[in-house]
XYZ file of C-alpha atoms in Angstrom:
738
model
C 33.178 51.364 8.219
C 30.218 49.610 6.648
C 27.292 51.820 5.749
C 23.756 50.417 5.631
C 20.875 52.795 5.005
C 18.282 53.235 7.790
C 15.611 51.823 5.478
C 17.647 48.652 4.882
C 18.488 48.328 8.573
C 14.770 48.424 9.349
C 14.078 45.767 6.696
C 16.802 43.439 8.002
C 15.605 43.969 11.570
C 11.997 43.174 10.657
C 12.881 39.975 8.793
C 15.886 38.653 10.731
C 16.163 40.571 14.010
C 18.550 43.183 15.393
C 21.280 40.582 16.001
C 21.835 40.204 12.253
C 22.095 43.973 11.802
C 24.628 44.257 14.619
C 26.797 41.420 13.304
C 26.812 42.743 9.725
C 27.910 46.186 10.921
C 30.548 44.637 13.178
C 32.044 42.275 10.582
C 31.532 44.269 7.373
C 34.884 46.044 7.661
C 36.659 42.651 7.892
C 35.193 41.780 4.520
C 36.418 45.086 3.060
C 32.926 46.407 2.463
C 32.072 50.048 2.784
C 28.489 49.796 1.573
C 25.687 47.197 1.726
C 22.340 47.764 0.068
C 19.379 45.421 -0.059
C 17.936 44.755 -3.449
C 14.898 46.933 -4.179
C 12.110 45.986 -4.496
C 12.978 43.902 -1.485
C 13.982 40.352 -2.446
C 13.351 37.930 0.407
C 12.523 34.286 0.687
C 11.166 33.375 4.104
C 11.023 29.698 4.965
C 11.953 28.793 1.416
C 13.412 25.490 2.534
C 12.302 23.026 5.196
C 15.030 24.447 7.492
C 13.105 27.732 7.805
C 16.069 29.807 6.603
C 15.580 33.458 5.592
C 17.233 34.808 2.446
C 17.972 38.395 1.492
C 19.563 39.688 -1.710
C 22.113 42.463 -1.372
C 24.741 44.361 -3.310
C 28.042 45.209 -1.592
C 31.121 47.209 -2.524
C 33.973 47.345 -3.039
C 34.292 45.615 -5.403
C 30.668 45.902 -6.452
C 28.951 42.520 -6.537
C 25.691 40.825 -5.630
C 25.305 38.118 -3.005
C 22.648 36.298 -1.049
C 22.536 36.613 2.730
C 21.105 33.452 4.254
C 20.165 33.421 7.941
C 20.063 29.821 9.116
C 18.192 28.739 12.293
C 20.047 27.264 15.238
C 20.380 23.515 15.697
C 20.768 20.914 12.972
C 20.247 23.387 10.063
C 23.378 25.224 11.188
C 25.354 22.336 9.722
C 24.663 23.792 6.268
C 27.774 25.976 6.329
C 30.098 23.025 6.935
C 28.146 20.800 4.512
C 28.281 23.456 1.804
C 32.011 23.843 2.289
C 32.521 20.082 2.048
C 30.461 20.005 -1.151
C 32.534 22.775 -2.732
C 35.767 20.943 -1.894
C 34.604 17.453 -2.905
C 34.580 18.028 -6.682
C 36.066 21.465 -7.457
C 35.361 21.544 -11.194
C 31.733 20.495 -10.758
C 31.403 22.989 -7.905
C 32.596 25.880 -10.070
C 30.034 25.015 -12.726
C 27.030 23.805 -10.737
C 27.179 24.928 -7.103
C 27.132 28.430 -5.603
C 30.270 29.618 -3.836
C 30.697 31.208 -0.417
C 32.441 34.526 -1.068
C 32.757 35.311 2.651
C 33.154 33.342 5.823
C 29.935 32.864 7.840
C 28.925 34.753 10.976
C 27.872 33.029 14.187
C 25.120 34.835 16.072
C 24.817 34.784 19.888
C 21.420 33.041 19.672
C 22.893 30.079 17.764
C 21.857 31.166 14.284
C 24.332 31.480 11.437
C 24.597 34.109 8.721
C 25.868 32.574 5.507
C 26.878 34.394 2.320
C 26.382 32.820 -1.096
C 27.067 33.825 -4.646
C 24.080 34.578 -6.838
C 23.287 31.465 -8.877
C 23.656 32.153 -12.588
C 24.890 35.673 -11.709
C 21.350 37.060 -11.846
C 18.398 37.143 -9.487
C 16.098 37.964 -12.388
C 17.251 35.459 -14.978
C 17.807 32.443 -12.697
C 14.658 30.566 -11.712
C 13.857 27.394 -9.690
C 13.294 24.507 -12.091
C 9.951 23.845 -10.443
C 8.717 27.056 -12.085
C 9.674 25.984 -15.592
C 7.264 24.611 -18.162
C 7.120 20.832 -18.613
C 9.476 20.534 -21.576
C 12.112 22.705 -19.888
C 11.777 20.750 -16.645
C 12.387 17.489 -18.459
C 15.508 18.942 -20.077
C 16.762 20.121 -16.695
C 16.217 16.855 -14.829
C 17.841 14.892 -17.652
C 20.895 17.143 -17.505
C 21.055 17.143 -13.706
C 20.745 13.368 -13.364
C 23.478 12.835 -15.919
C 25.637 15.368 -14.127
C 25.104 13.767 -10.712
C 26.087 10.276 -11.863
C 28.941 11.240 -14.154
C 30.519 14.662 -13.601
C 29.947 15.082 -9.860
C 30.698 11.475 -8.943
C 33.094 10.577 -11.716
C 36.153 10.379 -9.451
C 34.237 8.775 -6.582
C 32.743 6.005 -8.716
C 36.029 5.354 -10.482
C 37.430 4.084 -7.154
C 34.187 2.876 -5.551
C 33.745 -0.600 -4.080
C 30.104 -1.668 -3.494
C 29.074 -2.209 0.112
C 27.074 -5.386 0.802
C 23.991 -4.473 2.838
C 20.810 -6.171 3.963
C 17.644 -4.499 2.670
C 16.464 -3.759 6.225
C 19.873 -2.276 7.090
C 19.790 -0.038 4.021
C 16.284 1.248 4.737
C 16.958 1.832 8.417
C 20.217 3.662 7.711
C 18.757 5.934 5.058
C 15.705 6.878 7.101
C 17.842 7.268 10.242
C 16.389 9.779 12.734
C 13.201 10.084 10.704
C 12.434 6.506 11.741
C 14.049 6.190 15.160
C 12.381 9.353 16.451
C 9.013 7.643 16.025
C 7.559 10.871 14.647
C 5.538 11.671 11.553
C 6.870 8.741 9.498
C 5.654 6.127 11.954
C 2.537 8.148 12.725
C 1.487 8.002 9.083
C 2.113 4.241 9.028
C -0.067 3.831 12.083
C -2.730 5.918 10.389
C -2.687 3.491 7.473
C -3.058 0.611 9.935
C 0.068 -1.210 8.735
C 2.602 -0.680 11.513
C 1.649 -3.790 13.482
C 3.847 -6.909 13.623
C 1.194 -9.155 12.047
C 0.936 -7.454 8.652
C 3.952 -8.542 6.574
C 1.996 -8.603 3.314
C -0.398 -5.941 2.087
C -2.823 -5.535 -0.786
C -2.722 -2.438 -2.950
C -3.888 -1.980 -6.527
C -4.973 -5.616 -6.742
C -1.459 -6.807 -5.948
C 0.297 -8.487 -3.065
C 3.182 -6.332 -1.844
C 5.410 -6.348 1.258
C 4.762 -3.987 4.131
C 7.549 -1.397 3.688
C 7.230 -0.222 7.289
C 8.093 -3.699 8.573
C 11.035 -3.898 6.182
C 12.385 -0.792 7.899
C 11.416 -1.795 11.406
C 13.153 -5.147 11.410
C 13.787 -8.262 9.390
C 10.351 -9.940 9.525
C 10.313 -13.763 9.320
C 7.627 -13.679 6.624
C 9.644 -11.271 4.473
C 12.912 -11.990 2.745
C 15.820 -9.716 3.705
C 18.305 -10.138 0.848
C 21.795 -8.683 0.720
C 22.466 -6.293 -2.160
C 25.522 -4.347 -3.365
C 25.192 -0.623 -2.619
C 27.171 2.241 -4.121
C 27.788 5.269 -1.910
C 29.030 8.584 -3.258
C 28.515 12.357 -3.120
C 24.915 13.323 -2.562
C 22.918 16.545 -2.213
C 20.371 14.820 0.031
C 17.305 16.961 -0.730
C 17.361 17.488 -4.476
C 13.824 18.573 -5.290
C 13.007 20.802 -8.234
C 13.183 24.067 -6.298
C 16.735 23.311 -5.184
C 17.873 23.487 -8.809
C 18.220 27.003 -10.210
C 18.414 27.474 -13.974
C 19.476 30.716 -15.716
C 17.738 32.028 -18.806
C 19.316 33.476 -21.916
C 16.930 35.542 -24.030
C 14.215 34.072 -21.767
C 15.126 30.512 -22.776
C 16.152 28.155 -19.963
C 19.772 26.973 -20.089
C 19.677 23.494 -18.472
C 23.434 22.932 -18.800
C 24.086 25.958 -16.557
C 22.037 24.643 -13.603
C 23.091 25.363 -10.030
C 22.301 23.276 -6.958
C 21.401 25.141 -3.772
C 20.524 24.291 -0.121
C 23.418 21.925 0.551
C 22.659 21.392 4.261
C 22.020 17.669 3.735
C 25.116 17.081 1.588
C 27.079 13.923 2.340
C 30.262 12.451 0.933
C 28.918 8.973 1.752
C 25.337 9.100 0.509
C 23.183 6.480 -1.171
C 23.918 7.078 -4.845
C 20.232 6.679 -5.729
C 18.778 9.124 -3.214
C 19.166 12.320 -5.268
C 17.806 10.662 -8.396
C 14.814 9.251 -6.513
C 14.102 12.554 -4.750
C 14.245 14.454 -8.006
C 11.936 11.961 -9.720
C 9.308 11.962 -6.989
C 9.381 15.742 -6.625
C 8.405 16.011 -10.297
C 5.393 13.764 -9.677
C 3.880 15.576 -6.679
C 1.563 17.690 -8.901
C 0.131 14.504 -10.412
C -0.799 12.868 -7.085
C -1.877 15.845 -4.998
C -5.631 16.395 -4.651
C -5.918 19.262 -7.105
C -4.480 17.321 -10.050
C -5.029 13.791 -8.796
C -4.991 11.125 -11.499
C -7.869 8.650 -11.971
C -7.405 5.221 -10.276
C -6.206 3.365 -13.373
C -3.639 6.050 -14.106
C -2.454 6.121 -10.491
C -1.801 2.399 -10.646
C -0.165 2.585 -14.075
C 2.115 5.367 -12.850
C 3.157 3.275 -9.841
C 4.021 0.325 -12.017
C 5.716 2.408 -14.698
C 8.093 3.792 -12.073
C 9.097 0.458 -10.533
C 8.714 -1.888 -13.495
C 8.823 -0.066 -16.855
C 6.288 -1.441 -19.300
C 4.942 0.091 -22.495
C 1.419 -0.976 -21.534
C 1.705 1.128 -18.365
C 2.988 4.127 -20.316
C -0.093 3.914 -22.537
C -2.328 4.411 -19.473
C -0.482 7.457 -18.103
C -0.884 11.075 -19.078
C 2.051 11.894 -21.384
C 3.476 14.541 -19.068
C 3.880 12.148 -16.143
C 5.351 9.408 -18.311
C 7.855 11.838 -19.817
C 8.968 12.991 -16.364
C 9.546 9.422 -15.192
C 11.471 8.505 -18.317
C 13.576 11.673 -18.182
C 14.909 10.730 -14.760
C 14.895 6.939 -14.749
C 16.171 6.298 -18.261
C 18.926 8.888 -18.009
C 20.129 7.306 -14.768
C 20.085 3.810 -16.265
C 22.110 5.011 -19.229
C 24.657 6.691 -16.967
C 24.928 3.481 -14.897
C 24.851 1.089 -17.858
C 28.018 -0.741 -16.757
C 26.367 -1.439 -13.403
C 22.780 -1.717 -14.699
C 21.209 -4.642 -12.805
C 22.629 -3.818 -9.333
C 21.792 -0.156 -9.941
C 18.177 -0.997 -10.747
C 17.790 -2.814 -7.413
C 19.521 -0.076 -5.424
C 17.394 2.565 -7.133
C 14.229 0.670 -6.163
C 15.371 0.769 -2.545
C 16.155 4.474 -2.928
C 12.594 4.953 -4.208
C 11.270 3.041 -1.187
C 13.134 5.291 1.238
C 12.288 8.498 -0.601
C 8.613 7.612 -0.993
C 8.368 6.950 2.751
C 10.104 10.249 3.401
C 7.551 12.014 1.192
C 4.743 10.697 3.429
C 6.006 13.108 6.112
C 5.759 16.272 3.987
C 2.814 18.339 5.129
C 2.731 20.375 1.905
C 1.585 17.195 0.138
C -2.068 16.225 0.494
C -3.042 13.110 2.424
C -4.036 11.486 -0.857
C -0.611 12.259 -2.254
C 1.216 11.010 0.832
C -0.784 7.806 0.716
C 0.148 7.332 -2.928
C 3.797 7.590 -1.894
C 3.221 4.950 0.808
C 1.811 2.662 -1.873
C 4.798 3.433 -4.099
C 7.134 2.394 -1.273
C 5.314 -0.938 -1.043
C 5.470 -1.530 -4.792
C 9.146 -0.557 -5.025
C 10.186 -2.804 -2.129
C 8.085 -5.578 -3.636
C 10.089 -5.313 -6.846
C 13.304 -5.544 -4.820
C 12.190 -8.788 -3.190
C 10.920 -10.172 -6.480
C 14.172 -9.382 -8.309
C 16.419 -10.755 -5.564
C 14.405 -13.825 -4.607
C 16.162 -17.154 -4.331
C 14.163 -20.047 -5.713
C 12.570 -22.193 -2.998
C 13.915 -19.841 -0.344
C 11.162 -20.280 2.235
C 9.385 -16.920 2.501
C 6.966 -16.509 -0.373
C 7.956 -13.575 -2.595
C 5.362 -11.129 -3.829
C 3.650 -11.887 -7.087
C 3.580 -8.557 -8.837
C 1.144 -8.439 -11.727
C -0.537 -5.349 -13.163
C -4.070 -4.759 -11.921
C -6.597 -2.035 -11.241
C -7.143 -0.159 -7.986
C -8.793 -2.576 -5.592
C -8.190 -2.341 -1.885
C -7.630 1.380 -1.702
C -5.520 3.752 0.319
C -6.597 6.629 2.511
C -7.942 9.551 0.521
C -8.050 7.648 -2.778
C -11.014 5.292 -3.010
C -12.637 4.216 -6.232
C -13.583 6.555 -9.045
C -16.252 8.946 -7.894
C -15.412 8.613 -4.213
C -14.043 12.099 -3.706
C -15.233 13.639 -0.495
C -15.739 10.418 1.404
C -14.190 9.901 4.797
C -10.791 8.304 5.255
C -10.833 4.887 3.625
C -9.293 1.486 4.145
C -5.699 1.469 3.057
C -3.568 -1.575 2.642
C -5.446 -4.790 3.469
C -3.375 -7.399 5.289
C -2.631 -10.738 3.725
C -4.329 -13.731 5.311
C -3.443 -17.182 4.067
C -2.636 -20.526 5.673
C 0.805 -19.998 7.229
C 1.601 -22.877 9.588
C -0.116 -26.241 9.910
C -1.043 -26.881 13.523
C -2.174 -30.434 13.125
C -3.802 -32.915 10.793
C -5.589 -36.207 11.166
C -7.443 -38.811 9.159
C -11.151 -38.533 9.925
C -12.355 -41.620 8.100
C -14.983 -39.394 6.468
C -14.764 -39.846 2.702
C -17.918 -38.028 1.745
C -18.340 -35.239 -0.783
C -21.116 -33.761 1.383
C -18.949 -33.569 4.501
C -18.759 -30.257 6.333
C -16.128 -28.880 8.716
C -16.513 -26.163 11.340
C -15.076 -24.698 14.541
C -16.809 -25.079 17.880
C -16.005 -23.375 21.202
C -12.345 -22.990 22.182
C -11.099 -23.922 18.693
C -12.577 -27.399 18.796
C -13.024 -28.795 15.288
C -16.078 -30.682 14.045
C -16.629 -32.708 10.861
C -20.139 -33.705 9.787
C -20.690 -36.332 7.077
C -23.566 -36.509 4.594
C -25.714 -38.582 6.969
C -25.234 -36.269 9.941
C -22.469 -38.316 11.557
C -20.399 -36.022 13.769
C -16.687 -36.312 14.634
C -14.984 -33.859 16.993
C -11.445 -32.900 18.066
C -9.861 -30.598 20.631
C -7.854 -27.531 19.627
C -4.706 -29.670 19.664
C -6.192 -32.489 17.565
C -7.198 -35.000 20.262
C -10.473 -36.872 19.539
C -13.676 -35.905 21.381
C -16.956 -37.873 21.620
C -19.145 -37.671 18.515
C -22.135 -39.524 17.161
C -22.969 -41.643 14.153
C -25.197 -40.538 11.321
C -28.569 -41.844 10.299
C -30.886 -41.831 7.339
C -32.121 -39.902 5.562
C -29.011 -38.105 4.385
C -28.673 -34.340 4.442
C -31.008 -32.797 1.922
C -28.218 -30.963 0.021
C -24.457 -30.672 0.106
C -23.011 -28.524 2.907
C -26.309 -28.501 4.784
C -24.747 -28.649 8.255
C -23.533 -25.927 10.575
C -21.349 -26.001 13.695
C -22.129 -23.693 16.628
C -19.293 -21.459 17.833
C -20.407 -20.834 21.442
C -21.930 -24.195 22.371
C -21.007 -27.758 21.486
C -23.879 -28.074 19.049
C -24.428 -29.013 15.408
C -27.444 -28.419 13.170
C -28.142 -30.782 10.249
C -30.724 -30.118 7.529
C -32.754 -33.220 6.661
C -35.359 -33.277 3.844
C -38.238 -32.112 6.076
C -36.645 -30.945 9.302
C -33.638 -29.543 11.089
C -31.864 -31.797 13.537
C -29.964 -30.076 16.365
C -27.427 -32.212 18.216
C -25.847 -31.078 21.516
C -22.786 -32.467 23.295
C -23.151 -31.544 27.010
C -19.956 -31.145 29.026
C -21.127 -33.963 31.282
C -20.913 -36.298 28.319
C -23.310 -38.044 25.986
C -25.465 -36.660 23.198
C -28.696 -34.706 23.341
C -31.014 -33.972 20.410
C -33.497 -31.130 20.543
C -36.939 -31.754 19.084
C -36.793 -31.529 15.269
C -37.489 -28.140 13.686
C -39.967 -28.633 10.840
C -39.071 -27.324 7.364
C -41.425 -26.613 4.550
C -40.656 -29.403 2.153
C -38.410 -28.277 -0.661
C -38.719 -24.572 0.053
C -36.818 -24.070 3.296
C -33.019 -24.003 3.469
C -30.280 -23.760 6.075
C -27.996 -20.731 5.690
C -24.587 -22.331 5.978
C -22.856 -19.525 7.868
C -23.260 -18.081 11.326
C -21.996 -19.497 14.613
C -23.550 -17.972 17.714
C -26.939 -18.365 16.042
C -28.034 -19.940 12.776
C -30.537 -19.015 10.095
C -32.919 -20.593 7.601
C -34.859 -19.115 4.711
C -37.850 -20.024 2.568
C -37.059 -17.472 -0.169
C -39.625 -15.137 1.402
C -38.166 -14.638 4.847
C -34.788 -15.335 6.405
C -35.283 -16.482 9.992
C -32.539 -16.212 12.624
C -32.768 -19.063 15.139
C -31.444 -20.127 18.532
C -29.137 -23.156 18.671
C -30.788 -24.512 21.780
C -34.022 -25.540 20.127
C -34.200 -23.728 16.790
C -36.657 -21.135 18.085
C -36.999 -18.036 15.841
C -35.266 -14.893 17.061
C -35.985 -12.486 14.194
C -37.079 -12.584 10.574
C -36.018 -10.481 7.586
C -37.736 -10.235 4.208
C -35.846 -11.839 1.323
C -35.391 -10.036 -1.985
C -37.351 -11.481 -4.931
C -35.705 -14.440 -6.656
C -33.066 -14.755 -3.930
C -29.991 -16.634 -5.166
C -27.670 -16.670 -2.118
C -27.478 -15.703 1.544
C -24.926 -15.482 4.355
C -24.900 -14.191 7.932
C -22.269 -13.124 10.460
C -21.755 -15.266 13.575
C -24.353 -13.269 15.536
C -26.526 -12.388 12.509
C -25.916 -8.682 13.115
C -25.063 -8.534 9.413
C -27.124 -10.516 6.918
C -26.364 -10.581 3.200
C -28.928 -11.770 0.637
C -28.577 -11.501 -3.097
C -30.412 -11.726 -6.342
C -28.447 -12.557 -9.449
C -27.074 -9.036 -9.883
C -27.957 -7.246 -6.651
C -26.724 -7.739 -3.089
C -28.796 -6.642 -0.075
C -26.880 -6.123 3.189
C -28.868 -5.796 6.423
C -26.987 -4.198 9.322
C -28.617 -4.435 12.732
C -29.499 -0.978 13.989
C -28.333 0.736 10.789
C -29.839 1.396 7.365
C -29.568 -1.497 4.878
C -27.236 -1.368 1.892
C -27.933 -2.352 -1.701
C -25.091 -2.992 -4.140
C -25.017 -4.025 -7.805
C -22.762 -6.683 -9.329
C -22.083 -7.918 -12.853
C -23.097 -11.511 -13.458
C -23.420 -13.585 -16.608
C -22.447 -17.138 -17.456
C -19.287 -17.556 -19.558
C -19.934 -18.145 -23.257
C -23.489 -16.809 -22.757
C -22.653 -13.127 -22.499
C -24.495 -12.227 -25.658
C -27.549 -10.186 -24.657
C -29.920 -12.332 -26.709
C -28.570 -15.533 -25.136
C -28.873 -13.986 -21.678
C -32.559 -13.309 -22.292
C -33.071 -16.989 -23.154
C -31.318 -18.417 -20.075
C -32.152 -18.223 -16.345
C -30.393 -15.613 -14.240
C -27.092 -17.052 -12.998
C -26.429 -17.610 -9.308
C -23.594 -16.295 -7.152
C -21.858 -16.891 -3.816
C -21.880 -14.720 -0.704
C -19.761 -14.623 2.442
C -19.857 -12.481 5.579
C -16.851 -12.160 7.890
C -17.364 -13.531 11.429
C -18.057 -10.126 13.023
C -19.817 -8.801 9.928
C -17.129 -6.233 9.070
C -16.999 -7.301 5.406
C -19.260 -8.926 2.837
C -17.752 -10.760 -0.119
C -19.441 -11.818 -3.340
C -18.297 -13.946 -6.264
C -20.394 -14.017 -9.416
C -19.607 -15.598 -12.774
C -17.996 -12.302 -13.804
C -16.349 -10.679 -10.827
C -15.326 -10.759 -7.192
C -16.323 -7.865 -4.934
C -15.800 -7.029 -1.251
C -17.618 -4.310 0.695
C -16.964 -2.854 4.123
C -20.183 -2.879 6.116
C -18.986 -0.096 8.388
C -19.538 2.584 5.767
C -20.774 0.559 2.810
C -17.837 1.343 0.554
C -16.455 -1.046 -2.020
C -12.930 -2.097 -1.005
C -12.207 -4.672 -3.710
C -13.461 -5.437 -7.180
C -11.956 -7.254 -10.141
C -13.155 -9.318 -13.069
C -12.724 -13.060 -12.944
C -10.436 -14.702 -15.417
C -12.066 -16.978 -17.978
C -10.732 -20.001 -16.116
C -12.164 -18.817 -12.801
C -15.533 -18.181 -14.412
C -15.566 -21.642 -16.000
C -14.623 -23.308 -12.707
C -17.416 -21.449 -10.929
C -19.912 -23.516 -12.950
C -20.840 -26.281 -10.573
C -22.323 -26.983 -7.166
C -19.911 -29.602 -5.853
C -17.225 -28.727 -3.317
C -17.991 -25.018 -3.457
C -17.653 -22.587 -0.560
C -16.869 -18.888 -0.064
C -15.655 -17.560 3.304
C -14.524 -14.076 4.325
C -12.003 -13.005 6.983
C -12.172 -9.896 9.157
C -9.731 -8.123 6.839
C -11.838 -8.720 3.737
C -9.675 -11.517 2.348
C -11.802 -14.159 0.619
C -11.181 -17.894 0.492
C -12.938 -19.551 -2.392
C -13.336 -23.296 -2.637
C -14.429 -24.158 -6.167
C -14.610 -27.725 -7.379
C -12.431 -28.755 -4.458
C -9.574 -26.342 -5.201
C -8.850 -23.592 -2.689
C -7.907 -20.112 -3.871
C -7.816 -16.589 -2.519
C -9.510 -14.464 -5.197
C -8.502 -11.215 -3.451
C -4.775 -12.023 -3.594
C -2.655 -11.302 -6.685
C -5.705 -11.251 -8.911
C -6.631 -14.764 -7.772
C -4.035 -17.036 -6.166
C -4.436 -20.815 -6.203
C -3.108 -22.236 -2.943
C -0.971 -25.332 -2.935
C -2.814 -28.412 -1.772
C -2.774 -32.170 -2.045
C -5.976 -33.627 -3.486
C -9.297 -31.799 -3.331
C -11.196 -30.277 -0.428
C -14.816 -30.985 0.411
C -15.142 -28.015 2.755
C -13.281 -25.247 4.577
C -14.058 -23.146 7.668
C -12.564 -20.212 9.569
C -12.541 -19.995 13.361
C -14.725 -17.484 15.144
C -11.742 -15.259 16.013
C -10.304 -15.511 12.496
C -6.976 -17.031 13.559
C -7.429 -20.578 12.206
C -8.633 -22.239 9.032
C -9.686 -25.892 8.733
C -9.703 -27.851 5.474
C -11.441 -31.216 5.056
C -10.322 -33.209 2.021
C -12.572 -35.445 -0.017
C -10.312 -38.315 1.098
C -11.032 -37.645 4.770
C -7.892 -35.734 5.776
C -8.487 -32.849 8.178
C -5.893 -30.038 8.375
C -5.909 -27.062 10.749
C -3.696 -24.098 9.896
C -2.826 -20.735 11.463
C -3.941 -17.708 9.471
């Protein structure tokens, strides 16, 4: 009969319940035990794994030996007993050396729980320690040894006879995430929190780079995203191989990596993604570097992302040595072990990183900043997969992955010095011309021609003499009117109303407002006088329009140009822009942007600005302050600015900077000029920059030049942000979906 002391019975009852006591007493004789004593001082580990299992250390006799009693909750965790048995049988030699045995058969409790008995890893509860508790150098030795063991010793027989399975990327991701995705729980909830789980966001911006939306890659094959087929190796896998699931014994207080033991085998599979354990182990070593307490600076966060998915010595130079060493210890060891299958392995491992990073976004013991970093890592890793598997001229545009600094930021990260701010914008969706709706020849070959959107997606082109041509949303001609002398006072000095069929044209001394009533014909309001040479039309807006005389910016009604409100201009104003209803007005000096928000305090932001080749301080003192360009999104949600040095975007909701990068030398040189120049901003903060007739998106991939035929005189975005119109200098008008 098994004897358990009253003190130990009370301890077991308090931690595990009376049912465990009863079953141990009932079954102890079957095991041949006459005595069971708990280790003193009491050794317990409550909730030590995500299953919520309880562990107790005990000594039993005869024969005298130590073991671990593990009480496993009912439900899915109860599979651990069967999974552990399968793992022990799958590779017996590896199991003897690196797993923990089950010296006794398990006990099934009436309430559905299971009592499992395990050998003591490394034969000692004092000398064996989780690898997560080791110092950095010892951890690196352990992960190197474990990764090599996983891919060679444990899976040697499996890989010797393995045949790769051909899988679509979306199929792989969906299979590996399985119930975590289909349940619609915390994984999808975090994606919704980032604002990237909608069907219209196939491309995202993170760290100044264009990357695919990993959530859509899992959800389904999206038409804007490639879904290549890759060869996948499946083999034995632990399934949850973080640092604390690797126990390492010590000899004379020195860790013995080659004697490691793997524990918590409840997620073991004989048909697992070969890269999952390696990816899980790698990312678990990086959690301390991305959690709030030890969070890396923005440049290092980005460099770490890129170093993981696309090894580069320049990235390593920007990372703290400890983090770089951890990445190399895992990744390089795995690549060496898989050297005969290197290229396919690299792609599969990137997908394993994508899956594992998304899984890490559901772990509540990781800070929100850390979980967001893992979401960004998933995007970067999947972007590398698409880039490495792209087929030339294969329709969907692949991501252009170039190193860059933190720009559009993720929740909880922000720019340097932003700690403590509220939740921030995360990924920013890609907006670019996607599908051409229609095009026509306007007959307007004028470098001062302007294009704009009127009500109901009508399109209007205005030539340099104020001649107006109009089209319906489907491209059918509408009545217009011819121009007259004198010509517009400056290029782009026309504006199309968004709520009424009206156009305002700036002449040398007056504003001309032309209306097109629904009954037909043309009606001109009385001219609005301008102070000669000192009054300008602000060439943005829509519901209303604005003018300024460098002292005051005046918001006006389209009906007759009557003033609605006036705002003071900053001294030496260089640029201005307004939202469609003028609820947000941006005005700038050479190096300072003033943002007026109706009903809220104004914002003031600094920018860097100096002309290329004149960046010597003495030369700057001898030359006039350089100008810049401003844009406000239709609703006023974002303000964009391009100087001769940098491009910046701010959110007007909370005033934070969501994008900033330096211009390349070529961009800065091409910004010198006044002809065929325009900056517009979408609701997402994406900028379209027309410079010298060439259209680019300076917030995409560090500045992406869009394909086009010829040069453009002007561009415009519809009031609802769904369409973009481009008017070429040769008179061709194109309307595209955004």
